[in-house]
Amino acid sequence: MTHQPDVPRRSEATWIAMSAASEGPWVAALAGGAAVGLADFAMRVFGWDLSLADPLALGLSVFFLIGAGGALLRGGHHRARAWAQQHPWSYAWVPAAGTAVTVFASYLFLSAQGLFGSLWEGLSDGFGVLVLLGIIGYVARGLRPASRRG
């Protein structure tokens, strides 16, 4: 008899997390991220700050939060979502990595921050998404469990 670990290998865990995240409300996430980004840009225009990187980064962070967080909070039974609710930190790594990469690219190409400033912005936004999705995952476990209990 061999021991089977509860958490699959890292590559399998990534695929399961991506499958769970694909169930998210991505159209609503796109609308929410665009609305927040445009609102931030409008407020910056009134202050004569015409930077595009900051509003885009905020919009991308909101996009990943709404999409991935909504996937955890959806109703119904889905095996990948049940896994994500049981392992919220492993699940949160995928959208956090997406946030970090896209925010890094937006700062690198749309601001004058340079490589290390852009890397800092990407990693800090990714870390924020990681923490918030981990908390949402713990809350979702109690509110809307995706696994069938019998």
mmCIF file of N, CA, C and O in Angstrom, residues 25-67:
data_model
loop_
_atom_site.group_PDB
_atom_site.id
_atom_site.type_symbol
_atom_site.label_atom_id
_atom_site.label_comp_id
_atom_site.label_asym_id
_atom_site.label_seq_id
_atom_site.Cartn_x
_atom_site.Cartn_y
_atom_site.Cartn_z
ATOM 1 N N PRO A 25 -16.600 34.105 -14.063
ATOM 2 C CA PRO A 25 -17.387 35.057 -14.866
ATOM 3 C C PRO A 25 -16.468 36.050 -15.579
ATOM 4 O O PRO A 25 -16.365 37.218 -15.199
ATOM 5 N N TRP A 26 -15.788 35.604 -16.631
ATOM 6 C CA TRP A 26 -14.745 36.409 -17.251
ATOM 7 C C TRP A 26 -15.293 37.602 -18.024
ATOM 8 O O TRP A 26 -14.589 38.608 -18.168
ATOM 9 N N VAL A 27 -16.523 37.531 -18.513
ATOM 10 C CA VAL A 27 -17.113 38.705 -19.179
ATOM 11 C C VAL A 27 -17.367 39.802 -18.146
ATOM 12 O O VAL A 27 -17.053 40.974 -18.376
ATOM 13 N N ALA A 28 -17.908 39.420 -17.011
ATOM 14 C CA ALA A 28 -18.116 40.393 -15.929
ATOM 15 C C ALA A 28 -16.781 40.906 -15.410
ATOM 16 O O ALA A 28 -16.656 42.083 -15.052
ATOM 17 N N ALA A 29 -15.767 40.038 -15.373
ATOM 18 C CA ALA A 29 -14.440 40.458 -14.932
ATOM 19 C C ALA A 29 -13.850 41.474 -15.894
ATOM 20 O O ALA A 29 -13.236 42.465 -15.466
ATOM 21 N N LEU A 30 -14.040 41.256 -17.188
ATOM 22 C CA LEU A 30 -13.552 42.208 -18.182
ATOM 23 C C LEU A 30 -14.257 43.549 -18.034
ATOM 24 O O LEU A 30 -13.615 44.604 -18.058
ATOM 25 N N ALA A 31 -15.571 43.512 -17.848
ATOM 26 C CA ALA A 31 -16.325 44.754 -17.661
ATOM 27 C C ALA A 31 -15.895 45.463 -16.375
ATOM 28 O O ALA A 31 -15.711 46.690 -16.373
ATOM 29 N N GLY A 32 -15.728 44.730 -15.297
ATOM 30 C CA GLY A 32 -15.316 45.336 -14.032
ATOM 31 C C GLY A 32 -13.913 45.905 -14.095
ATOM 32 O O GLY A 32 -13.657 47.017 -13.614
ATOM 33 N N GLY A 33 -12.986 45.162 -14.683
ATOM 34 C CA GLY A 33 -11.623 45.649 -14.815
ATOM 35 C C GLY A 33 -11.545 46.882 -15.705
ATOM 36 O O GLY A 33 -10.821 47.838 -15.406
ATOM 37 N N ALA A 34 -12.306 46.878 -16.800
ATOM 38 C CA ALA A 34 -12.320 48.040 -17.701
ATOM 39 C C ALA A 34 -12.929 49.253 -17.006
ATOM 40 O O ALA A 34 -12.422 50.378 -17.144
ATOM 41 N N ALA A 35 -14.006 49.034 -16.261
ATOM 42 C CA ALA A 35 -14.651 50.155 -15.570
ATOM 43 C C ALA A 35 -13.722 50.769 -14.522
ATOM 44 O O ALA A 35 -13.600 51.998 -14.427
ATOM 45 N N VAL A 36 -13.051 49.925 -13.751
ATOM 46 C CA VAL A 36 -12.140 50.434 -12.722
ATOM 47 C C VAL A 36 -10.946 51.128 -13.362
ATOM 48 O O VAL A 36 -10.526 52.206 -12.924
ATOM 49 N N GLY A 37 -10.401 50.529 -14.410
ATOM 50 C CA GLY A 37 -9.265 51.138 -15.093
ATOM 51 C C GLY A 37 -9.618 52.476 -15.723
ATOM 52 O O GLY A 37 -8.851 53.446 -15.628
ATOM 53 N N LEU A 38 -10.787 52.551 -16.366
ATOM 54 C CA LEU A 38 -11.213 53.818 -16.970
ATOM 55 C C LEU A 38 -11.517 54.879 -15.911
ATOM 56 O O LEU A 38 -11.206 56.053 -16.113
ATOM 57 N N ALA A 39 -12.114 54.466 -14.807
ATOM 58 C CA ALA A 39 -12.389 55.422 -13.729
ATOM 59 C C ALA A 39 -11.077 55.956 -13.139
ATOM 60 O O ALA A 39 -10.955 57.161 -12.878
ATOM 61 N N ASP A 40 -10.095 55.084 -12.963
ATOM 62 C CA ASP A 40 -8.796 55.523 -12.459
ATOM 63 C C ASP A 40 -8.115 56.457 -13.459
ATOM 64 O O ASP A 40 -7.539 57.472 -13.070
ATOM 65 N N PHE A 41 -8.212 56.129 -14.745
ATOM 66 C CA PHE A 41 -7.623 56.991 -15.763
ATOM 67 C C PHE A 41 -8.299 58.361 -15.779
ATOM 68 O O PHE A 41 -7.635 59.397 -15.886
ATOM 69 N N ALA A 42 -9.638 58.388 -15.650
ATOM 70 C CA ALA A 42 -10.365 59.665 -15.639
ATOM 71 C C ALA A 42 -9.946 60.518 -14.439
ATOM 72 O O ALA A 42 -9.772 61.739 -14.579
ATOM 73 N N MET A 43 -9.781 59.898 -13.279
ATOM 74 C CA MET A 43 -9.343 60.663 -12.110
ATOM 75 C C MET A 43 -7.922 61.189 -12.292
ATOM 76 O O MET A 43 -7.612 62.294 -11.856
ATOM 77 N N ARG A 44 -7.092 60.423 -12.960
ATOM 78 C CA ARG A 44 -5.721 60.873 -13.208
ATOM 79 C C ARG A 44 -5.678 62.013 -14.223
ATOM 80 O O ARG A 44 -4.822 62.887 -14.134
ATOM 81 N N VAL A 45 -6.570 61.996 -15.196
ATOM 82 C CA VAL A 45 -6.614 63.078 -16.197
ATOM 83 C C VAL A 45 -6.953 64.400 -15.513
ATOM 84 O O VAL A 45 -6.375 65.441 -15.836
ATOM 85 N N PHE A 46 -7.868 64.357 -14.547
ATOM 86 C CA PHE A 46 -8.211 65.583 -13.821
ATOM 87 C C PHE A 46 -7.036 66.103 -12.997
ATOM 88 O O PHE A 46 -6.959 67.283 -12.704
ATOM 89 N N GLY A 47 -6.124 65.230 -12.625
ATOM 90 C CA GLY A 47 -4.932 65.639 -11.876
ATOM 91 C C GLY A 47 -3.729 65.851 -12.774
ATOM 92 O O GLY A 47 -2.618 65.972 -12.306
ATOM 93 N N TRP A 48 -3.927 65.847 -14.080
ATOM 94 C CA TRP A 48 -2.882 66.056 -15.083
ATOM 95 C C TRP A 48 -1.796 64.982 -15.042
ATOM 96 O O TRP A 48 -0.651 65.235 -15.355
ATOM 97 N N ASP A 49 -2.171 63.785 -14.651
ATOM 98 C CA ASP A 49 -1.247 62.648 -14.683
ATOM 99 C C ASP A 49 -1.728 61.718 -15.794
ATOM 100 O O ASP A 49 -2.709 61.008 -15.636
ATOM 101 N N LEU A 50 -1.059 61.740 -16.930
ATOM 102 C CA LEU A 50 -1.520 60.993 -18.092
ATOM 103 C C LEU A 50 -0.834 59.637 -18.239
ATOM 104 O O LEU A 50 -0.652 59.140 -19.335
ATOM 105 N N SER A 51 -0.484 59.030 -17.150
ATOM 106 C CA SER A 51 0.134 57.704 -17.176
ATOM 107 C C SER A 51 -0.903 56.646 -17.532
ATOM 108 O O SER A 51 -2.013 56.642 -16.992
ATOM 109 N N LEU A 52 -0.558 55.744 -18.419
ATOM 110 C CA LEU A 52 -1.460 54.643 -18.765
ATOM 111 C C LEU A 52 -1.180 53.381 -17.954
ATOM 112 O O LEU A 52 -2.053 52.539 -17.814
ATOM 113 N N ALA A 53 0.033 53.256 -17.448
ATOM 114 C CA ALA A 53 0.416 52.016 -16.771
ATOM 115 C C ALA A 53 -0.352 51.806 -15.467
ATOM 116 O O ALA A 53 -0.784 50.681 -15.177
ATOM 117 N N ASP A 54 -0.535 52.846 -14.677
ATOM 118 C CA ASP A 54 -1.225 52.693 -13.388
ATOM 119 C C ASP A 54 -2.687 52.265 -13.545
ATOM 120 O O ASP A 54 -3.110 51.300 -12.906
ATOM 121 N N PRO A 55 -3.484 52.945 -14.388
ATOM 122 C CA PRO A 55 -4.868 52.487 -14.550
ATOM 123 C C PRO A 55 -4.970 51.102 -15.175
ATOM 124 O O PRO A 55 -5.839 50.309 -14.798
ATOM 125 N N LEU A 56 -4.076 50.797 -16.109
ATOM 126 C CA LEU A 56 -4.098 49.472 -16.725
ATOM 127 C C LEU A 56 -3.765 48.388 -15.707
ATOM 128 O O LEU A 56 -4.416 47.344 -15.658
ATOM 129 N N ALA A 57 -2.787 48.641 -14.860
ATOM 130 C CA ALA A 57 -2.420 47.667 -13.835
ATOM 131 C C ALA A 57 -3.557 47.450 -12.838
ATOM 132 O O ALA A 57 -3.843 46.314 -12.450
ATOM 133 N N LEU A 58 -4.211 48.525 -12.441
ATOM 134 C CA LEU A 58 -5.351 48.386 -11.527
ATOM 135 C C LEU A 58 -6.483 47.618 -12.189
ATOM 136 O O LEU A 58 -7.097 46.730 -11.583
ATOM 137 N N GLY A 59 -6.759 47.926 -13.446
ATOM 138 C CA GLY A 59 -7.798 47.204 -14.174
ATOM 139 C C GLY A 59 -7.485 45.731 -14.334
ATOM 140 O O GLY A 59 -8.368 44.875 -14.205
ATOM 141 N N LEU A 60 -6.217 45.400 -14.600
ATOM 142 C CA LEU A 60 -5.826 43.994 -14.722
ATOM 143 C C LEU A 60 -5.959 43.257 -13.395
ATOM 144 O O LEU A 60 -6.409 42.108 -13.355
ATOM 145 N N SER A 61 -5.588 43.913 -12.310
ATOM 146 C CA SER A 61 -5.718 43.276 -10.995
ATOM 147 C C SER A 61 -7.180 43.003 -10.664
ATOM 148 O O SER A 61 -7.528 41.916 -10.181
ATOM 149 N N VAL A 62 -8.043 43.962 -10.938
ATOM 150 C CA VAL A 62 -9.481 43.775 -10.689
ATOM 151 C C VAL A 62 -10.038 42.687 -11.602
ATOM 152 O O VAL A 62 -10.861 41.873 -11.187
ATOM 153 N N PHE A 63 -9.584 42.653 -12.845
ATOM 154 C CA PHE A 63 -10.012 41.622 -13.797
ATOM 155 C C PHE A 63 -9.715 40.224 -13.248
ATOM 156 O O PHE A 63 -10.594 39.358 -13.219
ATOM 157 N N PHE A 64 -8.495 39.998 -12.808
ATOM 158 C CA PHE A 64 -8.136 38.678 -12.286
ATOM 159 C C PHE A 64 -8.848 38.374 -10.975
ATOM 160 O O PHE A 64 -9.214 37.221 -10.721
ATOM 161 N N LEU A 65 -9.062 39.373 -10.134
ATOM 162 C CA LEU A 65 -9.783 39.140 -8.883
ATOM 163 C C LEU A 65 -11.239 38.747 -9.120
ATOM 164 O O LEU A 65 -11.745 37.808 -8.511
ATOM 165 N N ILE A 66 -11.918 39.470 -10.006
ATOM 166 C CA ILE A 66 -13.323 39.162 -10.270
ATOM 167 C C ILE A 66 -13.460 37.808 -10.947
ATOM 168 O O ILE A 66 -14.302 36.984 -10.571
ATOM 169 N N GLY A 67 -12.631 37.553 -11.947
ATOM 170 C CA GLY A 67 -12.738 36.291 -12.678
ATOM 171 C C GLY A 67 -12.420 35.079 -11.827
ATOM 172 O O GLY A 67 -13.196 34.123 -11.762
#
